[in-house]
PDB file of C-alpha atoms and ligand atoms in Angstrom:
ATOM      1  CA  UNK O  30      67.904 101.923 232.475  1.00  0.00           C
ATOM      2  CA  UNK O  31      67.526  98.190 232.410  1.00  0.00           C
ATOM      3  CA  UNK O  32      70.188  97.029 234.906  1.00  0.00           C
ATOM      4  CA  UNK O  33      71.239  94.264 232.550  1.00  0.00           C
ATOM      5  CA  UNK O  34      72.366  96.935 230.110  1.00  0.00           C
ATOM      6  CA  UNK O  35      75.013  98.345 232.458  1.00  0.00           C
ATOM      7  CA  UNK O  36      77.250  95.322 232.044  1.00  0.00           C
ATOM      8  CA  UNK O  37      77.179  95.746 228.300  1.00  0.00           C
ATOM      9  CA  UNK O  38      78.526  99.299 228.254  1.00  0.00           C
ATOM     10  CA  UNK O  39      80.747 100.877 227.160  1.00  0.00           C
ATOM     11  CA  UNK O  40      81.157  99.145 223.878  1.00  0.00           C
ATOM     12  CA  UNK O  41      83.359  99.643 220.857  1.00  0.00           C
ATOM     13  CA  UNK O  42      80.368  99.962 218.581  1.00  0.00           C
ATOM     14  CA  UNK O  43      80.254 102.619 215.914  1.00  0.00           C
ATOM     15  CA  UNK O  44      76.661 103.483 216.678  1.00  0.00           C
ATOM     16  CA  UNK O  45      74.743 106.004 214.655  1.00  0.00           C
ATOM     17  CA  UNK O  46      71.184 106.699 213.638  1.00  0.00           C
ATOM     18  CA  UNK O  47      70.772 105.253 210.159  1.00  0.00           C
ATOM     19  CA  UNK O  48      67.361 106.769 209.645  1.00  0.00           C
ATOM     20  CA  UNK O  49      64.225 108.093 211.268  1.00  0.00           C
ATOM     21  CA  UNK O  50      61.064 106.498 209.894  1.00  0.00           C
ATOM     22  CA  UNK O  51      57.982 108.671 209.377  1.00  0.00           C
ATOM     23  CA  UNK O  52      54.690 107.184 208.208  1.00  0.00           C
ATOM     24  CA  UNK O  53      52.941 109.317 205.604  1.00  0.00           C
ATOM     25  CA  UNK O  54      49.637 108.738 203.859  1.00  0.00           C
ATOM     26  CA  UNK O  55      50.967 110.014 200.541  1.00  0.00           C
ATOM     27  CA  UNK O  56      54.611 109.764 199.496  1.00  0.00           C
ATOM     28  CA  UNK O  57      54.565 112.695 197.072  1.00  0.00           C
ATOM     29  CA  UNK O  58      52.966 114.939 199.669  1.00  0.00           C
ATOM     30  CA  UNK O  59      55.662 113.875 202.143  1.00  0.00           C
ATOM     31  CA  UNK O  60      58.397 114.657 199.639  1.00  0.00           C
ATOM     32  CA  UNK O  61      56.786 118.016 198.913  1.00  0.00           C
ATOM     33  CA  UNK O  62      56.930 118.849 202.613  1.00  0.00           C
ATOM     34  CA  UNK O  63      60.435 117.674 203.464  1.00  0.00           C
ATOM     35  CA  UNK O  64      62.204 118.446 200.179  1.00  0.00           C
ATOM     36  CA  UNK O  65      60.362 121.301 198.561  1.00  0.00           C
ATOM     37  CA  UNK O  66      59.309 123.193 201.655  1.00  0.00           C
ATOM     38  CA  UNK O  67      61.916 122.212 204.272  1.00  0.00           C
ATOM     39  CA  UNK O  68      64.922 121.750 202.006  1.00  0.00           C
ATOM     40  CA  UNK O  69      66.123 118.187 202.511  1.00  0.00           C
ATOM     41  CA  UNK O  70      67.806 116.474 199.580  1.00  0.00           C
ATOM     42  CA  UNK O  71      65.892 113.503 198.180  1.00  0.00           C
ATOM     43  CA  UNK O  72      68.278 110.596 197.711  1.00  0.00           C
ATOM     44  CA  UNK O  73      65.956 107.971 196.251  1.00  0.00           C
ATOM     45  CA  UNK O  74      62.551 106.362 196.312  1.00  0.00           C
ATOM     46  CA  UNK O  75      61.985 102.653 196.425  1.00  0.00           C
ATOM     47  CA  UNK O  76      59.198 100.105 196.689  1.00  0.00           C
ATOM     48  CA  UNK O  77      59.468  97.437 199.359  1.00  0.00           C
ATOM     49  CA  UNK O  78      56.775  94.977 198.246  1.00  0.00           C
ATOM     50  CA  UNK O  79      57.352  92.570 201.120  1.00  0.00           C
ATOM     51  CA  UNK O  80      56.340  95.404 203.486  1.00  0.00           C
ATOM     52  CA  UNK O  81      53.697  96.789 201.128  1.00  0.00           C
ATOM     53  CA  UNK O  82      55.274 100.241 201.306  1.00  0.00           C
ATOM     54  CA  UNK O  83      56.831 102.822 199.095  1.00  0.00           C
ATOM     55  CA  UNK O  84      59.693 104.677 200.747  1.00  0.00           C
ATOM     56  CA  UNK O  85      61.649 107.856 200.128  1.00  0.00           C
ATOM     57  CA  UNK O  86      65.060 108.479 201.650  1.00  0.00           C
ATOM     58  CA  UNK O  87      66.035 112.094 202.232  1.00  0.00           C
ATOM     59  CA  UNK O  88      69.418 113.116 203.617  1.00  0.00           C
ATOM     60  CA  UNK O  89      69.225 114.534 207.121  1.00  0.00           C
ATOM     61  CA  UNK O  90      71.965 116.992 206.248  1.00  0.00           C
ATOM     62  CA  UNK O  91      74.100 118.040 203.311  1.00  0.00           C
ATOM     63  CA  UNK O  92      77.479 117.771 205.004  1.00  0.00           C
ATOM     64  CA  UNK O  93      78.117 114.109 204.342  1.00  0.00           C
ATOM     65  CA  UNK O  94      76.262 112.750 207.352  1.00  0.00           C
ATOM     66  CA  UNK O  95      75.013 109.213 207.110  1.00  0.00           C
ATOM     67  CA  UNK O  96      71.541 109.754 208.493  1.00  0.00           C
ATOM     68  CA  UNK O  97      68.334 109.778 206.511  1.00  0.00           C
ATOM     69  CA  UNK O  98      64.689 110.535 206.927  1.00  0.00           C
ATOM     70  CA  UNK O  99      62.689 107.551 205.679  1.00  0.00           C
ATOM     71  CA  UNK O 100      59.180 108.390 204.559  1.00  0.00           C
ATOM     72  CA  UNK O 101      56.972 105.296 204.443  1.00  0.00           C
ATOM     73  CA  UNK O 102      53.697 105.310 202.525  1.00  0.00           C
ATOM     74  CA  UNK O 103      51.363 102.319 202.253  1.00  0.00           C
ATOM     75  CA  UNK O 104      50.920 100.875 198.765  1.00  0.00           C
ATOM     76  CA  UNK O 105      47.571  99.302 199.619  1.00  0.00           C
ATOM     77  CA  UNK O 106      45.420  98.055 202.459  1.00  0.00           C
ATOM     78  CA  UNK O 107      47.733  95.514 204.051  1.00  0.00           C
ATOM     79  CA  UNK O 108      50.965  95.897 205.951  1.00  0.00           C
ATOM     80  CA  UNK O 109      52.274  97.507 209.113  1.00  0.00           C
ATOM     81  CA  UNK O 110      52.342 101.076 207.838  1.00  0.00           C
ATOM     82  CA  UNK O 111      48.753 101.001 206.586  1.00  0.00           C
ATOM     83  CA  UNK O 112      47.700  99.579 209.974  1.00  0.00           C
ATOM     84  CA  UNK O 113      49.745 102.210 211.835  1.00  0.00           C
ATOM     85  CA  UNK O 114      48.162 105.075 209.892  1.00  0.00           C
ATOM     86  CA  UNK O 115      44.674 103.603 210.279  1.00  0.00           C
ATOM     87  CA  UNK O 116      45.158 103.389 214.053  1.00  0.00           C
ATOM     88  CA  UNK O 117      47.112 106.557 214.865  1.00  0.00           C
ATOM     89  CA  UNK O 118      47.312 108.620 211.724  1.00  0.00           C
ATOM     90  CA  UNK O 119      50.569 109.594 210.036  1.00  0.00           C
ATOM     91  CA  UNK O 120      53.556 110.449 212.190  1.00  0.00           C
ATOM     92  CA  UNK O 121      56.841 109.323 213.711  1.00  0.00           C
ATOM     93  CA  UNK O 122      57.106 105.564 213.306  1.00  0.00           C
ATOM     94  CA  UNK O 123      60.574 104.283 214.186  1.00  0.00           C
ATOM     95  CA  UNK O 124      64.231 105.100 214.833  1.00  0.00           C
ATOM     96  CA  UNK O 125      66.740 102.899 213.023  1.00  0.00           C
ATOM     97  CA  UNK O 126      70.215 102.277 214.402  1.00  0.00           C
ATOM     98  CA  UNK O 127      72.995 101.057 212.159  1.00  0.00           C
ATOM     99  CA  UNK O 128      74.725  97.956 213.531  1.00  0.00           C
ATOM    100  CA  UNK O 129      77.758  96.347 211.912  1.00  0.00           C
ATOM    101  CA  UNK O 130      76.821  92.808 212.929  1.00  0.00           C
ATOM    102  CA  UNK O 131      73.094  92.228 213.262  1.00  0.00           C
ATOM    103  CA  UNK O 132      73.387  88.715 214.739  1.00  0.00           C
ATOM    104  CA  UNK O 133      75.652  90.038 217.492  1.00  0.00           C
ATOM    105  CA  UNK O 134      73.328  92.984 218.074  1.00  0.00           C
ATOM    106  CA  UNK O 135      70.358  90.617 218.420  1.00  0.00           C
ATOM    107  CA  UNK O 136      72.308  88.559 220.951  1.00  0.00           C
ATOM    108  CA  UNK O 137      73.136  91.676 222.989  1.00  0.00           C
ATOM    109  CA  UNK O 138      69.479  92.676 223.010  1.00  0.00           C
ATOM    110  CA  UNK O 139      68.328  89.200 224.052  1.00  0.00           C
ATOM    111  CA  UNK O 140      70.937  89.149 226.828  1.00  0.00           C
ATOM    112  CA  UNK O 141      69.594  92.505 228.021  1.00  0.00           C
ATOM    113  CA  UNK O 142      66.041  91.146 228.122  1.00  0.00           C
ATOM    114  CA  UNK O 143      64.809  93.205 225.187  1.00  0.00           C
ATOM    115  CA  UNK O 144      62.222  91.409 223.095  1.00  0.00           C
ATOM    116  CA  UNK O 145      62.775  91.229 219.362  1.00  0.00           C
ATOM    117  CA  UNK O 146      59.832  91.487 216.991  1.00  0.00           C
ATOM    118  CA  UNK O 147      61.695  89.392 214.419  1.00  0.00           C
ATOM    119  CA  UNK O 148      63.219  85.978 215.090  1.00  0.00           C
ATOM    120  CA  UNK O 149      65.718  86.538 212.338  1.00  0.00           C
ATOM    121  CA  UNK O 150      66.789  89.483 210.182  1.00  0.00           C
ATOM    122  CA  UNK O 151      64.552  90.233 207.233  1.00  0.00           C
ATOM    123  CA  UNK O 152      65.154  92.263 204.087  1.00  0.00           C
ATOM    124  CA  UNK O 153      64.357  95.957 204.308  1.00  0.00           C
ATOM    125  CA  UNK O 154      64.808  98.968 202.057  1.00  0.00           C
ATOM    126  CA  UNK O 155      68.182  99.346 200.391  1.00  0.00           C
ATOM    127  CA  UNK O 156      68.830  95.605 200.599  1.00  0.00           C
ATOM    128  CA  UNK O 157      69.577  95.959 204.304  1.00  0.00           C
ATOM    129  CA  UNK O 158      68.921  93.332 206.932  1.00  0.00           C
ATOM    130  CA  UNK O 159      66.560  94.648 209.580  1.00  0.00           C
ATOM    131  CA  UNK O 160      65.159  93.610 212.950  1.00  0.00           C
ATOM    132  CA  UNK O 161      62.700  95.516 215.124  1.00  0.00           C
ATOM    133  CA  UNK O 162      62.849  95.715 218.916  1.00  0.00           C
ATOM    134  CA  UNK O 163      59.738  95.747 221.076  1.00  0.00           C
ATOM    135  CA  UNK O 164      58.775  99.357 221.826  1.00  0.00           C
ATOM    136  CA  UNK O 165      57.706  98.436 225.365  1.00  0.00           C
ATOM    137  CA  UNK O 166      61.320  97.440 226.064  1.00  0.00           C
ATOM    138  CA  UNK O 167      62.700 100.592 224.410  1.00  0.00           C
ATOM    139  CA  UNK O 168      60.952 103.391 226.256  1.00  0.00           C
ATOM    140  CA  UNK O 169      57.962 103.461 223.955  1.00  0.00           C
ATOM    141  CA  UNK O 170      60.023 103.852 220.792  1.00  0.00           C
ATOM    142  CA  UNK O 171      59.927 101.327 217.973  1.00  0.00           C
ATOM    143  CA  UNK O 172      63.640 100.750 217.341  1.00  0.00           C
ATOM    144  CA  UNK O 173      64.951  99.143 214.184  1.00  0.00           C
ATOM    145  CA  UNK O 174      68.443  97.711 213.898  1.00  0.00           C
ATOM    146  CA  UNK O 175      69.802  97.581 210.379  1.00  0.00           C
ATOM    147  CA  UNK O 176      72.923  96.169 208.818  1.00  0.00           C
ATOM    148  CA  UNK O 177      74.247  96.040 205.282  1.00  0.00           C
ATOM    149  CA  UNK O 178      72.821  93.091 203.348  1.00  0.00           C
ATOM    150  CA  UNK O 179      74.852  90.325 201.758  1.00  0.00           C
ATOM    151  CA  UNK O 180      74.575  91.670 198.236  1.00  0.00           C
TER     152      UNK O 180
HETATM  153 CO1   CO Z   5      63.280 101.826 208.652  1.00  0.00          CO
END
């Protein structure tokens, strides 16, 4: 572990995985797999035009857990998900952690020497504020931090 992280722990954070992001080429095919074949409950679908993606949120479990599977399908040629699929094919894309205070979380990451891919929070699905952390500073995993939006 990054030695700078040791001074930051333990914390009083209520950390949990908000969602796991999976890039799919076709949203309906993804829903058919995870809902119709594997039994997850579809919560909603949504377009996120600023990211050029269509997303589906499926509940990770039916016992009131907060976690979701986020399927991300490109709506056209541009955008990160289209580029990801073109380069690597569909697959696991990111892990999103819920944070109560995204500005404070960004400060903690900066203090720990973790590079942020966003200078400031940007709007994501569900009206949330999101920031991505550099995968090279997170063990090869693209980590998203997300917090409830203002509205
Ligand atoms: Co996400």
